[in-house]
Coordinates of C-alpha atoms and ligand atoms in Angstrom, one line a residue:
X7 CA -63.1 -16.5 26.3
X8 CA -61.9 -15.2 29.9
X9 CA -63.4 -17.5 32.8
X10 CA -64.2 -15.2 35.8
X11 CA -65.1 -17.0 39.4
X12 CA -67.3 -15.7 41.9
X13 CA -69.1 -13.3 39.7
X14 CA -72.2 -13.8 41.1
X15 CA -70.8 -11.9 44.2
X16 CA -70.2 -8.1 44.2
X17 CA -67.2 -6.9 42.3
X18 CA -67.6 -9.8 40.2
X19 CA -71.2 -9.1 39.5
X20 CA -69.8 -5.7 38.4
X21 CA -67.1 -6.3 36.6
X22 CA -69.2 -8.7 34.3
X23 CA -71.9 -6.0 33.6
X24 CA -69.3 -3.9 32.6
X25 CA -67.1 -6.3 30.5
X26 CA -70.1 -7.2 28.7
X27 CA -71.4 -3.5 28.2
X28 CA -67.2 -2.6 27.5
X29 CA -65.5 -6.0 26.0
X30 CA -66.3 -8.0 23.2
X31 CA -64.9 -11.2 24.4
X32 CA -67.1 -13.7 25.8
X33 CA -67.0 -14.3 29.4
X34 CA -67.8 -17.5 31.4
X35 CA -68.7 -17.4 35.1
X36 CA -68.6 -19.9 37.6
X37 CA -69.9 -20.0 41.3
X38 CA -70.7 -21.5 44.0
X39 CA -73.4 -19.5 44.8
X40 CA -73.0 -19.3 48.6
X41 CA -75.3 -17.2 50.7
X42 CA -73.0 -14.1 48.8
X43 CA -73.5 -15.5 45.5
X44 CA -76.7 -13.7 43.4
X45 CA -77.4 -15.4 40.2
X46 CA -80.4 -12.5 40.2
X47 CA -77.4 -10.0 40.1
X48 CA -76.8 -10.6 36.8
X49 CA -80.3 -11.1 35.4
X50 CA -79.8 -8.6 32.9
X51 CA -76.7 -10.5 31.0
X52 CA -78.6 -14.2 31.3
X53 CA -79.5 -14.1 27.3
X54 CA -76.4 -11.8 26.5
X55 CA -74.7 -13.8 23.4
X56 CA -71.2 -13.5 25.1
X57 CA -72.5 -14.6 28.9
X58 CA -72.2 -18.1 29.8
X59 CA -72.8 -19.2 33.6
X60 CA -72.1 -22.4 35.4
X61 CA -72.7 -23.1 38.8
X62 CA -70.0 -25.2 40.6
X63 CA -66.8 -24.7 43.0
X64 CA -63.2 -23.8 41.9
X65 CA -62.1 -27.0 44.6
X66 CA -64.4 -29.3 42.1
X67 CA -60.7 -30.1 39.8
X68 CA -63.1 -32.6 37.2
X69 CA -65.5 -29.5 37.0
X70 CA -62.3 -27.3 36.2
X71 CA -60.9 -29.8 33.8
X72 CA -64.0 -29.9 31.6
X73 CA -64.7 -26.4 31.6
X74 CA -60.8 -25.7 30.4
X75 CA -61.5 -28.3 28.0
X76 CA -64.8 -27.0 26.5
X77 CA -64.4 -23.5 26.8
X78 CA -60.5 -22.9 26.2
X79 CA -60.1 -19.7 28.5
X80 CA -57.4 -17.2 27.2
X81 CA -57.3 -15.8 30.8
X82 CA -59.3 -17.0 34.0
X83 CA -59.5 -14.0 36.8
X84 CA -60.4 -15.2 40.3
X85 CA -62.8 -13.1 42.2
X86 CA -64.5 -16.3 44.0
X87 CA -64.0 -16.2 48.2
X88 CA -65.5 -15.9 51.6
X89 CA -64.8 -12.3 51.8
X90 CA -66.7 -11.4 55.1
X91 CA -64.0 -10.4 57.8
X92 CA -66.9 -10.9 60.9
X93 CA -67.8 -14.1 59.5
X94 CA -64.2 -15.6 59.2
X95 CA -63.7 -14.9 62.9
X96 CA -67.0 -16.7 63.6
X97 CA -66.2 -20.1 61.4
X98 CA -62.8 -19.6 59.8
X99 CA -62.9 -22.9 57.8
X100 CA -65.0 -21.8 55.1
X101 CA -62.2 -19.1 54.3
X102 CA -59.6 -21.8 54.4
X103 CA -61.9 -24.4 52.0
X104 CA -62.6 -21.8 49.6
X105 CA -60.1 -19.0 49.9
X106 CA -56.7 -21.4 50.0
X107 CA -58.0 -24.4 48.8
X108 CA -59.8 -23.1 46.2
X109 CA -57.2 -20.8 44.9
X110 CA -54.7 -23.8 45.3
X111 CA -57.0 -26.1 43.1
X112 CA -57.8 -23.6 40.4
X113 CA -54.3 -22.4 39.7
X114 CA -53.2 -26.0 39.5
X115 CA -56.0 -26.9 36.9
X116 CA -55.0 -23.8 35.4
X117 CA -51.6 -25.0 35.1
X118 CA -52.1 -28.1 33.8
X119 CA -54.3 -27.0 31.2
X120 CA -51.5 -24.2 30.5
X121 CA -48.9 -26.9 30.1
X122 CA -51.3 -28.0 26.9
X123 CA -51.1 -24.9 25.2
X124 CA -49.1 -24.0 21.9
X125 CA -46.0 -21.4 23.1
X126 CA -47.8 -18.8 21.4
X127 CA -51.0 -19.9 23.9
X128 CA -48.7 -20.1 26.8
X129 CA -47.2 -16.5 26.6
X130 CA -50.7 -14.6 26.1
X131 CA -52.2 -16.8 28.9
X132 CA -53.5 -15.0 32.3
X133 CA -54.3 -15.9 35.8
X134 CA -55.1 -12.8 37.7
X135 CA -55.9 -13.3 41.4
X136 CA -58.4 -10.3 42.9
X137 CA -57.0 -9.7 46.4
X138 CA -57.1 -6.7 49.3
X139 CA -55.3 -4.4 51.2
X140 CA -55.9 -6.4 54.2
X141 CA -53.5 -9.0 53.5
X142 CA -50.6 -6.2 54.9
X143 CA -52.1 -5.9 57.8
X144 CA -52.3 -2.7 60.2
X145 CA -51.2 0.9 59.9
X146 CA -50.0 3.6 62.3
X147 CA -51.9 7.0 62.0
X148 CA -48.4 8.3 60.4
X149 CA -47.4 5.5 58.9
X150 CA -47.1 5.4 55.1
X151 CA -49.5 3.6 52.9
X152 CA -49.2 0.2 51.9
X153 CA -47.1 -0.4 48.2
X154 CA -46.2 -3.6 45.9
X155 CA -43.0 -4.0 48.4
X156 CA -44.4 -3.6 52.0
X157 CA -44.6 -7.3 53.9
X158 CA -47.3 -8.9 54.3
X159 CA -48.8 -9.1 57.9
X160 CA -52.4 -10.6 57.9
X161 CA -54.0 -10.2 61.2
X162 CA -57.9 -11.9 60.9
X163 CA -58.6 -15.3 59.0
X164 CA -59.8 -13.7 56.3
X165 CA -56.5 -11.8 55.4
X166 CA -54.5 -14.3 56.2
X167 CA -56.6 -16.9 53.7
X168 CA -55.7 -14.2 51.3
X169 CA -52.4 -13.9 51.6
X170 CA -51.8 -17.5 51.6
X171 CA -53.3 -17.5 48.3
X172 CA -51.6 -14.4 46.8
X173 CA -48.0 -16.9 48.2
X174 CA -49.2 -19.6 46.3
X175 CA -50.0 -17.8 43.3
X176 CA -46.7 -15.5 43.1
X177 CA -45.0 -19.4 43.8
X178 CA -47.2 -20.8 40.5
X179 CA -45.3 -17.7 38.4
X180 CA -41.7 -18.4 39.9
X181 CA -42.0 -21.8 39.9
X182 CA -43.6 -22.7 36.9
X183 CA -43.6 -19.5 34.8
X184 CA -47.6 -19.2 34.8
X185 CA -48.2 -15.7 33.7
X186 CA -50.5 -14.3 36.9
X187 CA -50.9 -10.9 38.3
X188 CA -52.3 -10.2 42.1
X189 CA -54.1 -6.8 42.5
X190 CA -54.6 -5.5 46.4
X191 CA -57.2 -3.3 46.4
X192 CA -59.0 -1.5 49.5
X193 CA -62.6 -1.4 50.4
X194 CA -65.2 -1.3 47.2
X195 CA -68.9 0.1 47.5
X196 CA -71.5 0.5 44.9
X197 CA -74.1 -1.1 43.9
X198 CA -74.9 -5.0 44.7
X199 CA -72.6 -5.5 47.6
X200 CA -74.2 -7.3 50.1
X201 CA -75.8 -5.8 53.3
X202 CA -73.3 -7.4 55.8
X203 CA -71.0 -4.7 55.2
X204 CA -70.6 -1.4 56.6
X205 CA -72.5 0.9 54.2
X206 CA -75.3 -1.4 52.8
X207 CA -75.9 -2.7 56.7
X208 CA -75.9 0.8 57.6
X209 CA -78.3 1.8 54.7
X210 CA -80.8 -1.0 55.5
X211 CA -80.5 -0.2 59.8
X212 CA -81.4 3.4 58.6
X213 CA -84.3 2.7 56.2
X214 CA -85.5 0.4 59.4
X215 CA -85.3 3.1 61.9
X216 CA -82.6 0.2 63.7
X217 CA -79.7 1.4 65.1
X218 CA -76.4 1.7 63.1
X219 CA -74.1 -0.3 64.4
X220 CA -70.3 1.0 64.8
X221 CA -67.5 -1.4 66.4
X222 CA -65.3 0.5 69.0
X223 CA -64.9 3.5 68.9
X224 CA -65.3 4.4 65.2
X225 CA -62.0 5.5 64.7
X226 CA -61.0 2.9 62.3
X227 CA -59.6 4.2 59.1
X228 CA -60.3 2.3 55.6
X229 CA -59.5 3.4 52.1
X230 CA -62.6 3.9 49.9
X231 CA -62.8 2.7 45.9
X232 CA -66.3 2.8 44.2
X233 CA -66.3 -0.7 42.7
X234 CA -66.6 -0.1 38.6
X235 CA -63.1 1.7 39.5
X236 CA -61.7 -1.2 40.7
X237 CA -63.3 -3.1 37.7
X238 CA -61.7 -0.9 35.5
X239 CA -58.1 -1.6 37.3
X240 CA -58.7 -5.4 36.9
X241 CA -59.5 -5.1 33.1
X242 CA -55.9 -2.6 32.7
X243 CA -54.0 -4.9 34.4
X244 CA -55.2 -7.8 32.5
X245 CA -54.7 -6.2 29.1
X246 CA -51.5 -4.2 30.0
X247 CA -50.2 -5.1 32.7
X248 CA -46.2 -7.4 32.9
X249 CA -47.2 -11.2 34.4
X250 CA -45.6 -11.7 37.6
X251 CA -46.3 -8.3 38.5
X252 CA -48.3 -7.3 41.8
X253 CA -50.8 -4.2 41.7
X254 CA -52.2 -1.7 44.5
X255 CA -55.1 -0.1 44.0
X256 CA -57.2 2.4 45.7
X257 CA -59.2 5.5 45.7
X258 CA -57.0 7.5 47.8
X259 CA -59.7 8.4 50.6
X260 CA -59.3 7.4 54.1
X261 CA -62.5 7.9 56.2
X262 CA -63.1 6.8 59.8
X263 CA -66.1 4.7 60.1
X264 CA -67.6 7.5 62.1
X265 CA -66.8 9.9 58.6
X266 CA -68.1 6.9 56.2
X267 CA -71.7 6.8 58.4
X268 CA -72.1 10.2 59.2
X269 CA -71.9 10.9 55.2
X270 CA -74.4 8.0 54.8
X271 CA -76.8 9.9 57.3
X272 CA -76.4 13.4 55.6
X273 CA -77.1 12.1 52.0
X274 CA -80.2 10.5 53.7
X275 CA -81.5 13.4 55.4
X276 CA -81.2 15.5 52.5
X277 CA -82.9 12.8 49.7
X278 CA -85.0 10.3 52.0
X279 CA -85.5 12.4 55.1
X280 CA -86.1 9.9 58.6
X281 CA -90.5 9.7 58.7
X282 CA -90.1 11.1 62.2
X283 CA -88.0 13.9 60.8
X284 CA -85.0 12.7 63.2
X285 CA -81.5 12.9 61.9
X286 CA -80.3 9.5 60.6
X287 CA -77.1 10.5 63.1
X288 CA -79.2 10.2 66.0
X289 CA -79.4 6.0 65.1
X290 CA -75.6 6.0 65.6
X291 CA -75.1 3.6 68.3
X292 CA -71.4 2.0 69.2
X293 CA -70.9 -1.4 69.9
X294 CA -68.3 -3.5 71.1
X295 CA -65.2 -3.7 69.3
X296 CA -64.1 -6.2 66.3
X297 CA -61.7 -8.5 67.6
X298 CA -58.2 -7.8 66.5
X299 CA -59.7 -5.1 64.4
X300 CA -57.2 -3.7 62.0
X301 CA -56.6 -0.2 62.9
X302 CA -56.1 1.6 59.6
X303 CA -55.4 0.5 55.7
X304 CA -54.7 2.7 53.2
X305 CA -53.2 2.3 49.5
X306 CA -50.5 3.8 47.5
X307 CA -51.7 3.6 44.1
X308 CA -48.6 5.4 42.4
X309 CA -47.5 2.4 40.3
X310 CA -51.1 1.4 38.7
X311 CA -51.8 5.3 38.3
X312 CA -47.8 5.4 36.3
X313 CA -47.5 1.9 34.5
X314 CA -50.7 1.6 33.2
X315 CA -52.4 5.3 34.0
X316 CA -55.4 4.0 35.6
X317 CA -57.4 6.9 37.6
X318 CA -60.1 6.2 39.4
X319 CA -63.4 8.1 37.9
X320 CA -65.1 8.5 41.5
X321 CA -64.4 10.5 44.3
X322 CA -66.2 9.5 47.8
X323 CA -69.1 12.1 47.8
X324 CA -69.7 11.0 44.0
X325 CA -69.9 7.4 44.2
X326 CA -71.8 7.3 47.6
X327 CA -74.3 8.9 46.3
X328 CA -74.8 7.0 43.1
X329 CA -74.3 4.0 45.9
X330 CA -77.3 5.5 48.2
X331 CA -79.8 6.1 44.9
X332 CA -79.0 2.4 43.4
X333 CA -80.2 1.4 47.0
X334 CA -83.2 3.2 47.1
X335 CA -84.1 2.3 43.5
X336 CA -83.6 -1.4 44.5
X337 CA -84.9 -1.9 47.6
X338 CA -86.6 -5.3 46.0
X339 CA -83.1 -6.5 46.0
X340 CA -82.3 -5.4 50.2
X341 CA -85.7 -6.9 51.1
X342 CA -84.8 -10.2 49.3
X343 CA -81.8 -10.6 51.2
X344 CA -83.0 -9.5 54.5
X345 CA -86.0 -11.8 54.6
X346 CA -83.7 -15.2 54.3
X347 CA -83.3 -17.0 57.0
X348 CA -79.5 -17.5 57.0
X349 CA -79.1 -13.0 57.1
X350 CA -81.5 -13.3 60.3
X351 CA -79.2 -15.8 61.8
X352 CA -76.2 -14.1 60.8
X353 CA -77.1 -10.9 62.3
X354 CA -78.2 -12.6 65.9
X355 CA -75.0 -14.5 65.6
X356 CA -72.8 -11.2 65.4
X357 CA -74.6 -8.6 67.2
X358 CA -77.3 -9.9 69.5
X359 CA -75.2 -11.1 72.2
X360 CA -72.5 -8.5 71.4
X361 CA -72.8 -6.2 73.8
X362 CA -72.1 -2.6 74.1
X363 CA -68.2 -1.4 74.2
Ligands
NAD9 P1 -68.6 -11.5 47.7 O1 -68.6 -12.2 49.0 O2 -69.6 -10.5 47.5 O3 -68.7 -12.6 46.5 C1 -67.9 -13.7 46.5 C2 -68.4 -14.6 45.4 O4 -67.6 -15.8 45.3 C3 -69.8 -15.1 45.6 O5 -70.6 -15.0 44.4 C4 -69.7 -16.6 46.0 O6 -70.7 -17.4 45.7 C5 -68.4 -17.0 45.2 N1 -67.6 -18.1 45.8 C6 -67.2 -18.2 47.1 N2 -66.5 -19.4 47.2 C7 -66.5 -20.0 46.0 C8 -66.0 -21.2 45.5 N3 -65.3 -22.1 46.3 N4 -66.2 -21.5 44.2 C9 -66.9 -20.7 43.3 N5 -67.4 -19.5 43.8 C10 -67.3 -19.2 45.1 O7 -67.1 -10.9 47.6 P2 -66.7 -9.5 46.9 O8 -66.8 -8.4 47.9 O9 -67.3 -9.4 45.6 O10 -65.1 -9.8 46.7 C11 -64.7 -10.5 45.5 C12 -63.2 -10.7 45.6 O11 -62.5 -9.4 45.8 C13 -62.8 -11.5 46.8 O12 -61.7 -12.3 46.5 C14 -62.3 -10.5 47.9 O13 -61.3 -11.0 48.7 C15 -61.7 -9.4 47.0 N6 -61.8 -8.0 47.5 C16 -62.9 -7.5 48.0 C17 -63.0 -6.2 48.4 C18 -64.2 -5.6 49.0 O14 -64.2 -4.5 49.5 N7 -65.4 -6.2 48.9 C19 -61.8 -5.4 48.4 C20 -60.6 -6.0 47.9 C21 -60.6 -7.3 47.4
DAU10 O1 -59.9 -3.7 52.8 C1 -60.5 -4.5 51.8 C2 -61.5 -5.4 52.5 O2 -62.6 -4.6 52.8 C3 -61.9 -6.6 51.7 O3 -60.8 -7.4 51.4 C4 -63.1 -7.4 52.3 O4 -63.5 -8.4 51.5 C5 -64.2 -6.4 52.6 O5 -65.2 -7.1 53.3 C6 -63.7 -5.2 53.4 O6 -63.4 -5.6 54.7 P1 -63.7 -4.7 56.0 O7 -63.7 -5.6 57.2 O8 -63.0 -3.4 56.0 O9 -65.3 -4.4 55.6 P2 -66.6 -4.2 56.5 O10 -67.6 -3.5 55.6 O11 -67.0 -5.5 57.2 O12 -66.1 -3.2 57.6 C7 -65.7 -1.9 57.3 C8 -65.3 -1.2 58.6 O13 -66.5 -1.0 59.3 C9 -64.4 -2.1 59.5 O14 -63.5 -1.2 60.2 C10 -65.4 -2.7 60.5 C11 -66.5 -1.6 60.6 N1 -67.9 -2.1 60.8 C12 -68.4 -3.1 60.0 C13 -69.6 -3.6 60.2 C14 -70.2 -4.7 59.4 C15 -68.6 -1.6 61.9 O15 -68.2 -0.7 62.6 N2 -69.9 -2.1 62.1 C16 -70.4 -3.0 61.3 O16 -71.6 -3.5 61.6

């Protein structure tokens, strides 16, 4: 049994439709549910024989304690955090209950339940901690891209809630031997991720005839992974991967925002063409800036791709447009978020008094 947090959210949402479609180990999954968290995301596992869900916190340590005890995890993977850049510059305690805290309190159940196990037990145990790119903070337009050895440099509350947790974790496997692994991986897209971030928000604004919404000048560069890739990292590293080690991973395709939306707009034009036969483009409306934005991120992959040849299966064109059609398919899904309350507020919170740049 593997115990995976936050899969209710979206790269644990995928990565359990996958390990049940892939694996044959059962998986249990616990979440908060915050306003991320979609139990509906994985309605098509809930009477899976392997699938096993429990709604809870990884700071509750008696829920920890009981669910080590009944369920005996050979490895626990811990997607579960406030993951939302914007909103951790808006009320950064959340990221600090859940992302520090919580990584604190689960890696110190884990290690007391650990300290239980047989030697044998002990030595095929696994704590992997799912972490970003963001934790190394900003890149020059010429600078290299980020590897396992480049120093950390968090620059918002969300990456540095991160990194504090990735410290604490590499100090649980120094300190105490617990065999853990960190991944760093870049931005993920596909299907299920929620419509705060860039390309779902810009998918919704254009299916609403709103305006899509680009911080500064759109000159930001991120790295681009379609998400079952990074899933398919996770699950490598975890089978084959040396504890204690650290893993970048990306998909080795920088974009500008600009690039990212513009590509948005074209696939629409051509498959769900604008009712007023307008180019999507024309929406494209620039706002003012992120603060402390982090300029550019990108990811050297070269030890993932060499130690445990992982290749990511997607290029950006590919997996935007299975992105784009999952959307369109599901628009049930969009609508369901969009009509709660708490999105409503979160958008007026972060764009209506905003301004323009
Ligand atoms: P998400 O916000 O979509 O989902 C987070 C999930 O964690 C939700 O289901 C939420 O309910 C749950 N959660 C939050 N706090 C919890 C707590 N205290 N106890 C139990 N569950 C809790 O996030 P995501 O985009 O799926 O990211 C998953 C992980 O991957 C995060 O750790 C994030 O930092 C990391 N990551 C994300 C990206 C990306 O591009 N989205 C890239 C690299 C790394
Ligand atoms: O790099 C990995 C990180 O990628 C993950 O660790 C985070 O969990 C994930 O949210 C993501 O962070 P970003 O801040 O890069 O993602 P976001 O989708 O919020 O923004 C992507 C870029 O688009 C960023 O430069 C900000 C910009 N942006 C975003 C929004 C929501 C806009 O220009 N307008 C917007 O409305």
């Amino acid at each position: 049994m593997s115990l995976v947090t936050g899969g209710c959210g979206f790269i644990g949402s995928n990565f359990i439709l996958d390990w049940l479609a892939i694996e044959n180990e059962p998986v249990l999954v616990l979440d908060k549910l915050t306003y991320a968290g979609n139990i509906s995301n994985l309605e098509q596992v809930q009477s899976h024989p392997l699938f096993t869900f429990v709604k809870g916190d990884i700071n509750d340590k008696d829920l920890l304690e009981t669910l080590f005890k009944k369920y005996q995890p050979r490895a626990i993977l811990n997607f579960a955090a406030e993951s939302h850049v914007d909103r951790s510059i808006n009320d950064p305690d959340q990221f600090i209950r859940n992302n520090v805290n919580g990584t604190f309190c689960l890696l110190e159940s884990a290690r007391q339940y650990w300290l239980k196990l047989n030697t044998v037990e002990q030595a095929s145990f696994r704590f992997l901690q799912v972490s970003t790119d963001e934790v190394y903070g900003s890149l020059k337009t010429y600078d290299p891209p980020f590897n396992e050895t480049t120093k950390y440099s968090p620059n918002n509350p969300y990456s540095a809630s991160k990194a504090a947790a990735d410290h604490l974790v590499n100090a649980y496997f120094h300190t105490y031997g617990l065999p853990i692994f960190i991944t760093n991986c870049s931005n993920n897209y596909g299907p299920l991720q929620f419509p705060e971030k860039l390309i779902p928000f810009t998918l919704l604004n254009a299916l609403q005839n709103k305006p899509l919404l680009i911080y500064g000048d759109g000159l930001q560069i991120r790295d681009w992974l379609y998400v079952t890739d990074h899933c398919a990292a996770i699950r490598q590293v975890l089978a084959n991967g040396k504890p204690g080690e650290t893993f970048n991973v990306g998909g080795q395709s920088e974009k500008t925002n600009l690039e990212v939306v513009n590509t948005v707009c074209q696939i629409l034009d051509e498959i769900k063409p604008h009712p007023n036969s307008i180019p999507y483009a024309s929406l494209i409306t620039h706002i003012k800036d992120r603060p402390g934005h982090d300029r550019r991120y990108a990811i050297d992959a070269a030890k993932i791709r060499h130690e445990l040849e992982w290749e990511p299966k997607e290029n950006f064109a590919s997996g935007l447009r299975k992105t784009i059609s999952w959307y369109l398919n599901n628009l049930s899904w969009i609508q369901t978020i969009k009509s709660h309350s708490s999105f409503q507020n979160w958008l007026e919170l972060n764009y209506e008094k905003r301004g323009s740049e």
